[in-house]
Short mmCIF file of C-alpha atoms and ligand atoms in Angstrom, two decimals:
data_model
loop_
_atom_site.label_atom_id
_atom_site.label_comp_id
_atom_site.label_asym_id
_atom_site.label_seq_id
_atom_site.Cartn_x
_atom_site.Cartn_y
_atom_site.Cartn_z
CA MET A 7 -22.77 -13.02 112.41
CA LYS A 8 -23.10 -16.79 112.41
CA LEU A 9 -21.42 -19.26 110.15
CA ASN A 10 -22.02 -22.94 110.15
CA ASN A 11 -18.54 -24.11 111.01
CA ARG A 12 -17.19 -27.33 109.74
CA ASP A 13 -14.04 -27.63 111.77
CA THR A 14 -14.19 -31.41 111.65
CA PHE A 15 -13.01 -30.91 108.10
CA ILE A 16 -9.42 -30.51 109.21
CA LYS A 17 -9.49 -32.66 112.32
CA ASN A 18 -7.74 -35.70 110.91
CA LEU A 19 -4.86 -33.96 109.25
CA PRO A 20 -1.55 -33.53 111.03
CA ALA A 21 -1.19 -29.95 112.18
CA ASP A 22 2.05 -28.19 113.00
CA PRO A 23 2.40 -28.56 116.78
CA ILE A 24 4.31 -25.32 117.16
CA LEU A 25 1.89 -22.45 117.07
CA GLU A 26 4.09 -19.40 116.98
CA ASN A 27 5.35 -17.97 113.70
CA SER A 28 8.86 -18.84 112.71
CA ARG A 29 10.57 -18.98 109.37
CA ARG A 30 11.59 -22.59 109.15
CA GLN A 31 10.83 -25.94 107.61
CA VAL A 32 7.51 -27.27 108.87
CA LEU A 33 7.88 -31.05 108.94
CA GLN A 34 5.27 -33.83 108.93
CA SER A 35 2.48 -31.29 108.97
CA CYS A 36 -0.05 -30.28 106.37
CA PHE A 37 -0.68 -26.91 107.98
CA SER A 38 0.18 -24.60 110.88
CA PHE A 39 -2.22 -22.66 113.07
CA VAL A 40 -1.77 -18.91 112.70
CA THR A 41 -3.52 -15.73 113.76
CA PRO A 42 -4.19 -13.04 111.17
CA LYS A 43 -2.43 -9.72 111.77
CA ARG A 44 -4.52 -6.89 113.18
CA THR A 45 -4.96 -4.07 110.70
CA LYS A 46 -4.78 -0.37 111.36
CA LYS A 47 -7.87 1.07 109.76
CA PRO A 48 -9.75 -1.56 107.77
CA GLU A 49 -12.33 -0.48 105.23
CA LEU A 50 -14.49 -2.69 103.04
CA LEU A 51 -14.38 -1.68 99.37
CA HIS A 52 -16.56 -4.36 97.83
CA VAL A 53 -18.47 -7.51 98.71
CA SER A 54 -19.74 -10.11 96.24
CA PRO A 55 -23.50 -10.60 96.78
CA GLU A 56 -23.41 -14.01 95.05
CA MET A 57 -20.70 -15.25 97.36
CA LEU A 58 -22.52 -13.94 100.42
CA GLU A 59 -25.50 -15.99 99.37
CA ASN A 60 -23.36 -19.03 98.59
CA ILE A 61 -21.91 -19.11 102.08
CA GLY A 62 -25.11 -18.10 103.85
CA ILE A 63 -24.43 -14.55 105.05
CA SER A 64 -27.13 -11.94 104.52
CA LYS A 65 -26.44 -8.55 102.97
CA GLU A 66 -27.37 -6.93 106.31
CA GLU A 67 -24.88 -9.08 108.21
CA ALA A 68 -22.21 -8.04 105.73
CA THR A 69 -22.62 -4.43 106.80
CA GLU A 70 -22.02 -5.26 110.47
CA LYS A 71 -18.73 -4.44 112.14
CA SER A 72 -18.18 -8.11 112.89
CA PHE A 73 -18.04 -8.86 109.15
CA LEU A 74 -15.44 -6.16 108.59
CA ASP A 75 -13.41 -7.39 111.56
CA ILE A 76 -13.42 -11.02 110.51
CA PHE A 77 -12.67 -10.45 106.84
CA THR A 78 -9.80 -8.09 107.54
CA GLY A 79 -8.18 -10.29 110.16
CA ASN A 80 -9.11 -8.26 113.25
CA ASP A 81 -11.24 -10.94 114.80
CA ILE A 82 -11.75 -14.63 114.29
CA LEU A 83 -14.99 -16.57 114.14
CA PRO A 84 -15.89 -18.33 117.40
CA ASN A 85 -14.61 -21.90 117.69
CA THR A 86 -12.30 -21.64 114.71
CA LYS A 87 -8.55 -22.01 114.38
CA PRO A 88 -7.18 -20.23 111.33
CA TYR A 89 -4.31 -22.00 109.59
CA ALA A 90 -1.79 -21.71 106.76
CA MET A 91 -0.99 -24.69 104.56
CA CYS A 92 2.36 -26.29 103.87
CA TYR A 93 3.24 -26.89 100.23
CA GLY A 94 6.21 -26.97 97.92
CA GLY A 95 6.38 -26.50 94.20
CA HIS A 96 8.20 -26.49 90.91
CA GLN A 97 8.77 -22.87 89.94
CA PHE A 98 9.70 -22.16 86.31
CA GLY A 99 10.66 -25.80 85.87
CA ASN A 100 12.80 -26.24 89.00
CA TRP A 101 12.00 -27.78 92.37
CA ALA A 102 11.84 -24.90 94.85
CA GLY A 103 11.36 -26.82 98.12
CA GLN A 104 8.98 -25.61 100.79
CA LEU A 105 6.85 -22.60 99.87
CA GLY A 106 3.50 -22.75 101.67
CA ASP A 107 0.86 -20.12 102.36
CA GLY A 108 3.17 -17.19 102.94
CA ARG A 109 0.37 -14.69 103.03
CA ALA A 110 -2.80 -16.73 102.85
CA ILE A 111 -4.67 -17.76 105.98
CA ASN A 112 -7.61 -20.13 105.97
CA LEU A 113 -10.16 -18.78 108.43
CA THR A 114 -12.42 -21.78 108.55
CA GLU A 115 -14.36 -24.22 106.44
CA ILE A 116 -18.13 -24.12 106.31
CA ALA A 117 -21.00 -26.03 104.82
CA HIS A 118 -23.96 -24.28 103.26
CA LYS A 119 -26.67 -25.81 101.09
CA ASN A 120 -24.63 -28.94 100.46
CA ASN A 121 -21.57 -27.00 99.37
CA HIS A 122 -18.37 -26.84 101.34
CA TRP A 123 -16.33 -23.69 101.30
CA ALA A 124 -12.95 -22.74 102.69
CA LEU A 125 -12.65 -19.03 103.47
CA GLN A 126 -9.16 -17.67 103.02
CA LEU A 127 -7.70 -14.23 103.64
CA LYS A 128 -4.93 -13.19 101.28
CA GLY A 129 -2.62 -10.51 102.63
CA ALA A 130 -3.45 -10.93 106.33
CA GLY A 131 0.10 -11.13 107.62
CA GLU A 132 3.01 -13.45 108.18
CA THR A 133 2.79 -17.20 108.55
CA PRO A 134 5.51 -19.82 109.21
CA TYR A 135 5.79 -20.00 105.39
CA SER A 136 6.45 -16.32 104.75
CA ARG A 137 10.23 -16.75 104.51
CA SER A 138 11.65 -13.22 104.32
CA ALA A 139 8.47 -11.59 102.96
CA ASP A 140 5.84 -9.63 104.87
CA GLY A 141 2.69 -11.70 104.33
CA LEU A 142 0.85 -8.66 103.01
CA ALA A 143 -0.80 -7.75 99.71
CA VAL A 144 -1.21 -4.41 97.94
CA LEU A 145 -4.38 -2.84 96.61
CA ARG A 146 -3.52 -3.22 92.90
CA SER A 147 -2.99 -6.98 93.04
CA SER A 148 -6.00 -7.42 95.34
CA ILE A 149 -8.30 -5.57 92.91
CA ARG A 150 -6.95 -7.74 90.10
CA GLU A 151 -7.61 -10.95 92.02
CA TYR A 152 -11.03 -9.84 93.25
CA LEU A 153 -12.37 -8.73 89.86
CA CYS A 154 -10.82 -11.49 87.80
CA SER A 155 -11.87 -14.45 89.89
CA GLU A 156 -15.52 -13.37 89.81
CA ALA A 157 -15.27 -12.51 86.09
CA MET A 158 -13.82 -15.95 85.32
CA HIS A 159 -16.66 -17.62 87.19
CA HIS A 160 -19.24 -15.79 85.11
CA LEU A 161 -17.35 -16.76 81.94
CA GLY A 162 -17.88 -20.37 82.95
CA VAL A 163 -14.22 -21.03 83.79
CA PRO A 164 -13.55 -23.14 86.92
CA THR A 165 -12.00 -20.81 89.48
CA THR A 166 -11.60 -19.90 93.11
CA ARG A 167 -14.08 -17.16 94.04
CA ALA A 168 -13.84 -13.88 95.93
CA LEU A 169 -16.06 -12.74 98.79
CA SER A 170 -14.65 -9.37 99.78
CA LEU A 171 -12.09 -6.72 99.02
CA ALA A 172 -10.88 -4.48 101.84
CA LEU A 173 -8.22 -1.91 102.54
CA SER A 174 -6.12 -2.74 105.58
CA GLY A 175 -5.23 0.87 106.31
CA ASP A 176 -1.57 -0.18 106.48
CA GLN A 177 1.15 0.83 104.07
CA VAL A 178 3.08 -1.86 102.23
CA LEU A 179 6.51 -1.44 100.65
CA ARG A 180 6.89 -2.85 97.13
CA ASP A 181 9.35 -2.68 94.23
CA VAL A 182 6.88 -3.10 91.36
CA MET A 183 9.32 -3.76 88.52
CA TYR A 184 12.14 -5.21 90.66
CA ASP A 185 14.39 -2.36 89.54
CA GLY A 186 15.37 -0.95 92.92
CA ASN A 187 12.54 1.60 93.04
CA SER A 188 10.51 0.68 96.10
CA SER A 189 7.59 2.74 97.30
CA TYR A 190 4.74 2.48 99.78
CA GLU A 191 1.38 1.31 98.50
CA LYS A 192 -2.01 0.80 100.11
CA GLY A 193 -2.32 -2.59 101.77
CA ALA A 194 -5.41 -4.70 101.03
CA ILE A 195 -6.98 -8.04 101.92
CA VAL A 196 -9.12 -10.24 99.71
CA CYS A 197 -11.20 -13.02 101.18
CA ARG A 198 -11.21 -15.76 98.60
CA VAL A 199 -13.39 -18.80 98.68
CA ALA A 200 -13.14 -22.31 97.23
CA PRO A 201 -14.09 -25.83 98.26
CA SER A 202 -10.37 -26.30 98.88
CA PHE A 203 -7.14 -24.45 98.19
CA LEU A 204 -5.05 -27.63 97.94
CA ARG A 205 -2.43 -27.45 95.21
CA PHE A 206 -0.20 -29.98 93.42
CA GLY A 207 2.59 -28.65 95.64
CA ASN A 208 0.78 -29.81 98.79
CA TYR A 209 1.42 -33.42 97.69
CA GLU A 210 4.84 -32.85 96.13
CA ILE A 211 6.35 -31.58 99.36
CA PHE A 212 5.77 -34.84 101.25
CA THR A 213 7.13 -37.04 98.47
CA ALA A 214 10.19 -34.79 98.20
CA ARG A 215 10.73 -35.37 101.94
CA GLN A 216 9.99 -39.09 101.59
CA ASP A 217 7.29 -38.58 104.20
CA TYR A 218 4.90 -41.06 102.61
CA ASP A 219 2.75 -41.43 105.73
CA THR A 220 1.74 -37.78 105.63
CA LEU A 221 1.37 -38.00 101.84
CA LYS A 222 -1.11 -40.86 102.27
CA THR A 223 -2.99 -39.02 105.02
CA LEU A 224 -3.38 -35.99 102.75
CA VAL A 225 -4.37 -37.96 99.64
CA ASP A 226 -6.91 -40.01 101.60
CA TYR A 227 -8.29 -36.82 103.12
CA THR A 228 -8.58 -35.24 99.65
CA ILE A 229 -10.44 -38.24 98.27
CA LYS A 230 -12.70 -38.51 101.29
CA HIS A 231 -13.75 -34.86 101.15
CA PHE A 232 -13.55 -33.86 97.50
CA PHE A 233 -13.57 -37.05 95.41
CA ILE A 234 -15.89 -39.17 97.54
CA HIS A 235 -17.55 -40.60 94.40
CA LEU A 236 -14.30 -42.48 93.66
CA GLY A 237 -14.76 -44.74 96.67
CA GLU A 238 -12.58 -45.91 99.54
CA PRO A 239 -8.86 -45.17 99.24
CA SER A 240 -6.96 -47.93 97.43
CA LYS A 241 -4.41 -48.15 94.64
CA GLU A 242 -7.24 -48.12 92.07
CA THR A 243 -8.84 -45.14 93.76
CA TYR A 244 -5.54 -43.23 93.74
CA LEU A 245 -5.29 -43.82 90.00
CA ALA A 246 -8.90 -42.76 89.45
CA PHE A 247 -8.18 -39.68 91.55
CA PHE A 248 -5.16 -38.81 89.42
CA GLY A 249 -7.22 -39.43 86.26
CA GLU A 250 -9.87 -37.00 87.43
CA VAL A 251 -7.34 -34.31 88.35
CA VAL A 252 -5.85 -34.71 84.85
CA GLN A 253 -9.26 -34.27 83.22
CA ARG A 254 -10.20 -31.28 85.35
CA THR A 255 -6.86 -29.59 84.70
CA LEU A 256 -7.22 -30.09 80.96
CA ASP A 257 -10.79 -28.79 80.95
CA MET A 258 -9.72 -25.68 82.86
CA ILE A 259 -6.89 -24.95 80.42
CA ILE A 260 -9.15 -25.44 77.39
CA HIS A 261 -11.42 -22.79 78.93
CA TRP A 262 -8.42 -20.46 79.34
CA GLN A 263 -7.57 -20.93 75.66
CA ARG A 264 -11.20 -20.27 74.69
CA VAL A 265 -11.44 -16.91 76.45
CA GLY A 266 -7.81 -15.81 75.92
CA PHE A 267 -6.69 -15.94 79.55
CA VAL A 268 -2.98 -16.24 80.29
CA HIS A 269 -2.29 -17.27 83.88
CA GLY A 270 1.28 -16.02 83.87
CA VAL A 271 2.76 -18.23 86.63
CA MET A 272 1.76 -21.85 86.14
CA ASN A 273 4.12 -23.16 88.80
CA THR A 274 2.94 -26.39 90.44
CA ASP A 275 2.20 -24.48 93.65
CA ASN A 276 -0.34 -22.49 91.63
CA MET A 277 -2.17 -25.56 90.30
CA SER A 278 -5.34 -26.46 92.17
CA ILE A 279 -6.01 -30.14 92.86
CA LEU A 280 -9.67 -29.39 92.04
CA GLY A 281 -8.83 -27.97 88.61
CA LEU A 282 -9.69 -24.40 89.59
CA THR A 283 -7.92 -21.30 88.32
CA ILE A 284 -6.01 -20.18 91.39
CA ASP A 285 -3.58 -17.40 92.41
CA TYR A 286 -4.30 -14.44 90.22
CA GLY A 287 -0.90 -12.76 89.95
CA PRO A 288 0.64 -11.40 86.75
CA TYR A 289 -2.14 -12.85 84.60
CA GLY A 290 -3.37 -11.14 81.45
CA TRP A 291 -5.94 -11.27 78.68
CA LEU A 292 -4.96 -11.63 75.07
CA GLU A 293 -5.50 -8.45 73.16
CA GLY A 294 -3.82 -9.28 69.86
CA PHE A 295 -4.17 -13.02 69.22
CA ASP A 296 -0.64 -14.32 69.80
CA PHE A 297 0.37 -17.80 70.95
CA GLY A 298 3.71 -16.36 72.12
CA TRP A 299 2.31 -13.74 74.50
CA THR A 300 2.80 -13.63 78.25
CA PRO A 301 2.04 -10.66 80.50
CA ASN A 302 4.64 -11.74 83.08
CA THR A 303 7.85 -9.73 82.72
CA THR A 304 9.64 -12.16 85.06
CA ASP A 305 9.12 -14.75 82.28
CA SER A 306 9.88 -12.48 79.32
CA GLN A 307 13.07 -14.29 78.32
CA HIS A 308 11.88 -17.87 77.90
CA LYS A 309 8.14 -17.19 77.91
CA ARG A 310 7.57 -20.57 79.53
CA TYR A 311 4.01 -19.64 80.49
CA ARG A 312 2.99 -18.01 77.18
CA TYR A 313 -0.58 -18.43 75.91
CA GLY A 314 0.20 -21.19 73.40
CA ASN A 315 2.26 -23.17 75.90
CA GLN A 316 -0.34 -23.40 78.68
CA PRO A 317 -1.63 -26.84 77.59
CA ASN A 318 1.95 -28.23 77.53
CA ILE A 319 2.72 -26.78 80.93
CA GLY A 320 -0.48 -28.27 82.30
CA LEU A 321 0.84 -31.67 81.24
CA TRP A 322 4.33 -30.97 82.61
CA ASN A 323 2.79 -30.05 85.94
CA LEU A 324 0.68 -33.21 85.93
CA TYR A 325 3.89 -35.23 85.48
CA GLN A 326 5.13 -33.65 88.70
CA LEU A 327 1.90 -34.62 90.43
CA ALA A 328 2.25 -38.17 89.06
CA ASN A 329 5.73 -38.32 90.58
CA ALA A 330 4.31 -37.08 93.86
CA LEU A 331 1.58 -39.76 93.92
CA TYR A 332 3.87 -42.55 92.70
CA PRO A 333 4.87 -43.81 96.18
CA LEU A 334 1.21 -44.68 96.84
CA ILE A 335 0.81 -46.46 93.51
CA GLU A 336 4.25 -47.86 92.70
CA GLU A 337 3.40 -48.57 89.07
CA VAL A 338 4.57 -46.36 86.26
CA GLU A 339 2.47 -47.71 83.42
CA PRO A 340 -1.05 -46.77 84.55
CA LEU A 341 0.15 -43.28 85.48
CA GLU A 342 1.74 -42.89 82.05
CA SER A 343 -1.34 -44.07 80.23
CA ILE A 344 -3.43 -41.44 82.07
CA LEU A 345 -0.91 -38.77 81.05
CA ASP A 346 -0.98 -40.02 77.44
CA GLN A 347 -4.74 -39.64 77.53
CA TYR A 348 -4.22 -35.93 78.28
CA ARG A 349 -2.44 -35.55 74.93
CA THR A 350 -5.18 -37.32 72.99
CA ASP A 351 -7.96 -35.53 74.81
CA PHE A 352 -6.25 -32.20 74.38
CA GLU A 353 -6.25 -32.64 70.59
CA SER A 354 -9.94 -33.50 70.44
CA LYS A 355 -11.17 -31.07 73.09
CA SER A 356 -9.16 -28.18 71.73
CA LEU A 357 -10.48 -28.82 68.22
CA GLN A 358 -14.02 -29.06 69.54
CA MET A 359 -13.60 -25.80 71.47
CA MET A 360 -12.35 -24.01 68.36
CA ARG A 361 -15.21 -25.48 66.31
CA SER A 362 -17.64 -24.02 68.81
CA LYS A 363 -15.95 -20.61 68.57
CA LEU A 364 -16.58 -20.76 64.82
CA GLY A 365 -20.19 -21.86 65.28
CA LEU A 366 -19.62 -25.33 63.86
CA THR A 367 -21.80 -28.03 65.35
CA THR A 368 -20.87 -30.91 63.04
CA VAL A 369 -17.47 -32.56 62.58
CA GLU A 370 -15.43 -32.52 59.37
CA GLU A 371 -11.91 -33.88 58.80
CA SER A 372 -10.91 -30.57 57.24
CA ASP A 373 -11.87 -28.48 60.32
CA LYS A 374 -8.38 -28.85 61.75
CA SER A 375 -6.78 -27.13 58.78
CA LEU A 376 -9.56 -24.52 58.60
CA ILE A 377 -8.78 -23.61 62.21
CA GLU A 378 -5.00 -23.70 61.78
CA GLU A 379 -5.26 -21.46 58.76
CA LEU A 380 -7.32 -19.01 60.81
CA THR A 381 -4.92 -18.90 63.77
CA ASP A 382 -2.01 -18.46 61.32
CA ILE A 383 -3.65 -15.38 59.76
CA LEU A 384 -4.75 -14.04 63.15
CA GLU A 385 -1.09 -13.99 64.16
CA LEU A 386 0.08 -12.15 61.03
CA THR A 387 -1.26 -8.78 62.14
CA GLU A 388 -2.37 -7.56 65.53
CA THR A 389 -5.98 -8.73 65.78
CA ASP A 390 -8.04 -8.42 68.95
CA MET A 391 -9.10 -11.93 69.89
CA THR A 392 -12.27 -11.05 71.82
CA ILE A 393 -13.59 -8.59 69.25
CA PHE A 394 -12.74 -10.86 66.32
CA PHE A 395 -14.66 -13.89 67.53
CA ARG A 396 -17.59 -11.85 68.80
CA LEU A 397 -18.02 -10.03 65.48
CA LEU A 398 -17.54 -13.22 63.50
CA SER A 399 -21.02 -14.28 64.56
CA ASN A 400 -22.35 -11.57 62.20
CA PHE A 401 -20.66 -13.20 59.21
CA ASN A 402 -23.02 -13.92 56.35
CA ALA A 403 -22.06 -17.13 54.56
CA THR A 404 -23.89 -16.07 51.41
CA ASN A 405 -21.70 -12.98 51.17
CA PRO A 406 -18.11 -13.95 52.04
CA THR A 407 -16.59 -10.87 50.39
CA GLU A 408 -17.97 -8.84 53.31
CA GLY A 409 -15.94 -10.88 55.84
CA ILE A 410 -13.14 -8.39 56.44
CA GLU A 411 -15.59 -5.54 56.85
CA ILE A 412 -17.58 -7.45 59.44
CA VAL A 413 -14.58 -8.07 61.69
CA GLN A 414 -12.58 -4.93 60.87
CA GLU A 415 -13.00 -3.42 64.33
CA ALA A 416 -10.74 -6.22 65.58
CA PHE A 417 -7.70 -5.07 63.59
CA TYR A 418 -5.33 -2.73 65.38
CA ASP A 419 -3.98 -1.41 62.07
CA LEU A 420 -6.36 -1.79 59.17
CA THR A 421 -3.79 -0.61 56.61
CA GLU A 422 -1.72 -3.73 57.32
CA ILE A 423 -4.66 -5.77 56.05
CA SER A 424 -5.25 -3.76 52.90
CA ASP A 425 -1.50 -3.59 52.20
CA GLY A 426 -0.73 -7.24 52.31
CA PHE A 427 -3.06 -9.67 53.95
CA SER A 428 -6.46 -9.03 52.43
CA GLN A 429 -6.13 -11.94 49.95
CA LYS A 430 -5.33 -14.38 52.75
CA TRP A 431 -8.37 -13.18 54.67
CA LYS A 432 -10.60 -13.36 51.59
CA ASP A 433 -9.49 -16.93 50.91
CA TRP A 434 -10.18 -17.90 54.48
CA PHE A 435 -13.62 -16.30 54.54
CA TYR A 436 -14.52 -18.21 51.34
CA ARG A 437 -13.43 -21.43 52.92
CA TYR A 438 -15.36 -20.63 56.10
CA ALA A 439 -18.46 -19.72 54.09
CA ASN A 440 -18.32 -23.07 52.29
CA ARG A 441 -18.03 -24.89 55.56
CA LEU A 442 -21.00 -23.00 57.01
CA GLU A 443 -23.11 -23.74 53.92
CA GLN A 444 -22.33 -27.42 54.41
CA GLU A 445 -23.39 -27.11 58.05
CA GLY A 446 -26.71 -25.54 57.11
CA LEU A 447 -27.47 -24.00 60.52
CA PRO A 448 -29.76 -20.93 60.28
CA ALA A 449 -27.66 -17.76 60.69
CA MET A 450 -29.52 -16.57 63.80
CA GLU A 451 -29.12 -19.90 65.51
CA ARG A 452 -25.40 -19.92 64.75
CA LYS A 453 -25.01 -16.38 66.07
CA GLU A 454 -26.73 -17.30 69.31
CA LYS A 455 -24.51 -20.34 69.81
CA MET A 456 -21.34 -18.37 69.03
CA ASN A 457 -22.27 -15.55 71.37
CA ALA A 458 -22.71 -18.01 74.20
CA ILE A 459 -19.09 -19.18 73.73
CA ASN A 460 -17.29 -16.02 72.63
CA PRO A 461 -17.54 -13.37 75.37
CA LYS A 462 -18.26 -9.79 74.54
CA TYR A 463 -16.66 -8.44 77.72
CA VAL A 464 -13.50 -9.62 79.44
CA LEU A 465 -11.36 -7.91 82.06
CA ARG A 466 -8.98 -6.31 79.60
CA ASN A 467 -5.61 -5.53 81.12
CA TYR A 468 -6.10 -1.77 80.87
CA MET A 469 -9.58 -1.93 82.42
CA ALA A 470 -8.24 -3.41 85.65
CA GLN A 471 -5.49 -0.78 85.60
CA LEU A 472 -8.02 2.06 85.26
CA ALA A 473 -9.87 0.73 88.31
CA ILE A 474 -6.55 0.50 90.16
CA ASP A 475 -5.48 4.04 89.24
CA ASP A 476 -8.83 5.40 90.46
CA ALA A 477 -8.72 3.33 93.64
CA ASN A 478 -5.24 4.58 94.48
CA LYS A 479 -6.75 8.07 94.37
CA GLY A 480 -9.58 6.98 96.67
CA ASN A 481 -12.27 6.50 94.02
CA TYR A 482 -13.73 3.00 94.04
CA ALA A 483 -16.68 3.41 91.65
CA LEU A 484 -14.99 1.67 88.72
CA ILE A 485 -14.44 -1.48 90.76
CA ASP A 486 -18.19 -1.86 91.08
CA GLU A 487 -18.83 -0.85 87.46
CA LEU A 488 -16.48 -3.56 86.16
CA PHE A 489 -17.77 -6.08 88.69
CA GLN A 490 -21.33 -5.54 87.39
CA LEU A 491 -20.27 -5.54 83.73
CA LEU A 492 -18.39 -8.82 84.04
CA LYS A 493 -21.30 -10.63 85.63
CA LYS A 494 -22.85 -10.94 82.16
CA PRO A 495 -19.89 -11.30 79.81
CA TYR A 496 -21.89 -12.95 77.02
CA ASP A 497 -24.77 -10.47 76.99
CA GLU A 498 -25.14 -7.44 74.78
CA GLN A 499 -25.01 -4.49 77.18
CA PRO A 500 -25.65 -1.39 75.02
CA GLU A 501 -24.90 0.94 77.94
CA ASN A 502 -21.46 -0.66 78.28
CA GLU A 503 -20.42 -0.66 74.64
CA LYS A 504 -17.36 1.44 75.54
CA TRP A 505 -15.79 -1.64 77.12
CA PHE A 506 -16.14 -3.56 73.87
CA ALA A 507 -13.15 -1.80 72.39
CA LYS A 508 -9.55 -2.49 71.54
CA ARG A 509 -6.83 -1.62 74.01
CA PRO A 510 -6.19 2.13 73.79
CA ASP A 511 -2.75 3.14 72.57
CA TRP A 512 -1.64 4.58 75.91
CA ALA A 513 -1.97 1.12 77.45
CA ARG A 514 0.21 -0.68 74.89
CA ASN A 515 3.42 -0.59 76.93
CA LYS A 516 2.17 0.60 80.28
CA ILE A 517 3.18 -1.18 83.47
CA GLY A 518 0.15 -2.98 84.85
CA CYS A 519 -1.48 -3.22 81.41
CA SER A 520 0.82 -5.26 79.22
CA MET A 521 3.69 -5.67 81.65
CA LEU A 522 3.20 -7.26 85.03
CA SER A 523 5.61 -8.60 87.57
CA CYS A 524 5.10 -11.04 90.42
CA SER A 525 5.35 -8.13 92.89
CA SER A 526 2.04 -8.04 94.66
P1 AMP B 611 3.14 -16.59 94.24
O1 AMP B 611 4.23 -16.31 93.23
O2 AMP B 611 2.33 -15.37 94.61
O3 AMP B 611 2.31 -17.76 93.89
O4 AMP B 611 3.91 -16.94 95.58
C1 AMP B 611 4.91 -17.91 95.70
C2 AMP B 611 5.20 -18.15 97.15
O5 AMP B 611 5.61 -16.93 97.79
C3 AMP B 611 4.01 -18.63 97.95
O6 AMP B 611 4.51 -19.50 98.94
C4 AMP B 611 3.46 -17.37 98.55
O7 AMP B 611 2.69 -17.61 99.71
C5 AMP B 611 4.74 -16.62 98.87
N1 AMP B 611 4.55 -15.17 98.91
C6 AMP B 611 4.26 -14.34 97.88
N2 AMP B 611 4.14 -13.07 98.29
C7 AMP B 611 4.36 -13.08 99.63
C8 AMP B 611 4.38 -12.07 100.65
N3 AMP B 611 4.17 -10.79 100.39
N4 AMP B 611 4.63 -12.49 101.92
C9 AMP B 611 4.87 -13.78 102.21
N5 AMP B 611 4.87 -14.75 101.30
C10 AMP B 611 4.62 -14.43 100.02
MG1 MG B 612 0.98 -18.86 94.51
#
């Protein structure tokens, strides 16, 4: 198997001079060279054909032993030097110091058809950043990362991608709910792919250490390779760079809000400098529309990373990045005005996104209150977000009394509607009908537009869990079924109608479905 290496990519960055693994502070270095751990009995479970094509590997090559060896850490590509990156981060609002790639190893960086890709193994063993952990990953979290990153891509959400999912053949000890009940689980390795895995925390660590030389080296490198259109590094370029990261981060979060994705751990070490969704841990998909929901049990008390707070946290994290870049800019005002722009842009972009979910193509002052009224009623009773917006495209503006009937599949308990909230819904549907009449878009055209924005299929929390339960028993068919389904999330797929359904009752309080921890 041949890959077009691009090892010059990392040539100008300071590397950790000490090659062996040790749990310690890695100073003045952006990364450390490491060797992936050999695995006992590796077995490929799935490979993404789109990603193979993107990086220039044929389907035949992917069946060769060399592919299996490389993407499970048993061999390395010729002339490459795998490495783990050094970063810090703010976790749950507090500075946590050095974190780094504790179980992620970049194999190499390649160029194919004008795109640059970094290939990274997750779960391939210890690195100098592993602290007291093992550097490994379990099958359940690897399936979740593999399926969700590809699903997000097909939903049109900026994200890191996934190339392969493999069993390592090794057993990994985990305490899933952090309650003292550890057990062995199947170890797994995902190869994930992105132009770069740099995070806000990669910059924060050097500012925290007052190592501004390395900070500048890393920022200049980032601009040179990923923001080349901004020009030669200078104070102005650094500001333009920050401005673009702010915009990309906002756009990514607006997409999350559109599809009902809750990241779960928006620490600054999980924020990509390219505005990609990164580090799929205890994430979840909204079932009932609820601004207060988070799937992460570690965050159940304060719910810092709840659905409705993601845009605020995005801004909070960008403040940390602004602090990290400040030593190169040394002016507060322009940084603050870029951050203020986030607030203004959030208001307008969020409103525009919600308009598009309702099939509105024109702008009216009153849209804001129409939308707020809707989200208020959606929160009154448990209403499935995905089903609601998808069915709403069938609404007939000339017959608003039918509204409830059209979306009724979205309600988890229909009696709650008839017992108390039907008048509120009727009022809203009348208001919506009036607004649509004013808009005057033919019904079919509106439906088409809405269905291109409101997905029919998302990776519901229980769906991933079903694939995990099967896989733990040695049956991997559902992984492929969901992978195929989620390639076309906006299409009607009559043969897959069973996945367009509310969460079944058994999954309401099941671990892995509605409750997830960071254990992975
Ligand atoms: P996460 O919460 O998964 O984003 O991880 C936070 C930090 O812990 C990162 O530095 C990870 O690389 C590290 N980490 C998480 N799990 C492991 C593990 N099993 N072994 C080593 N490091 C880990
Ligand atoms: Mg992380």
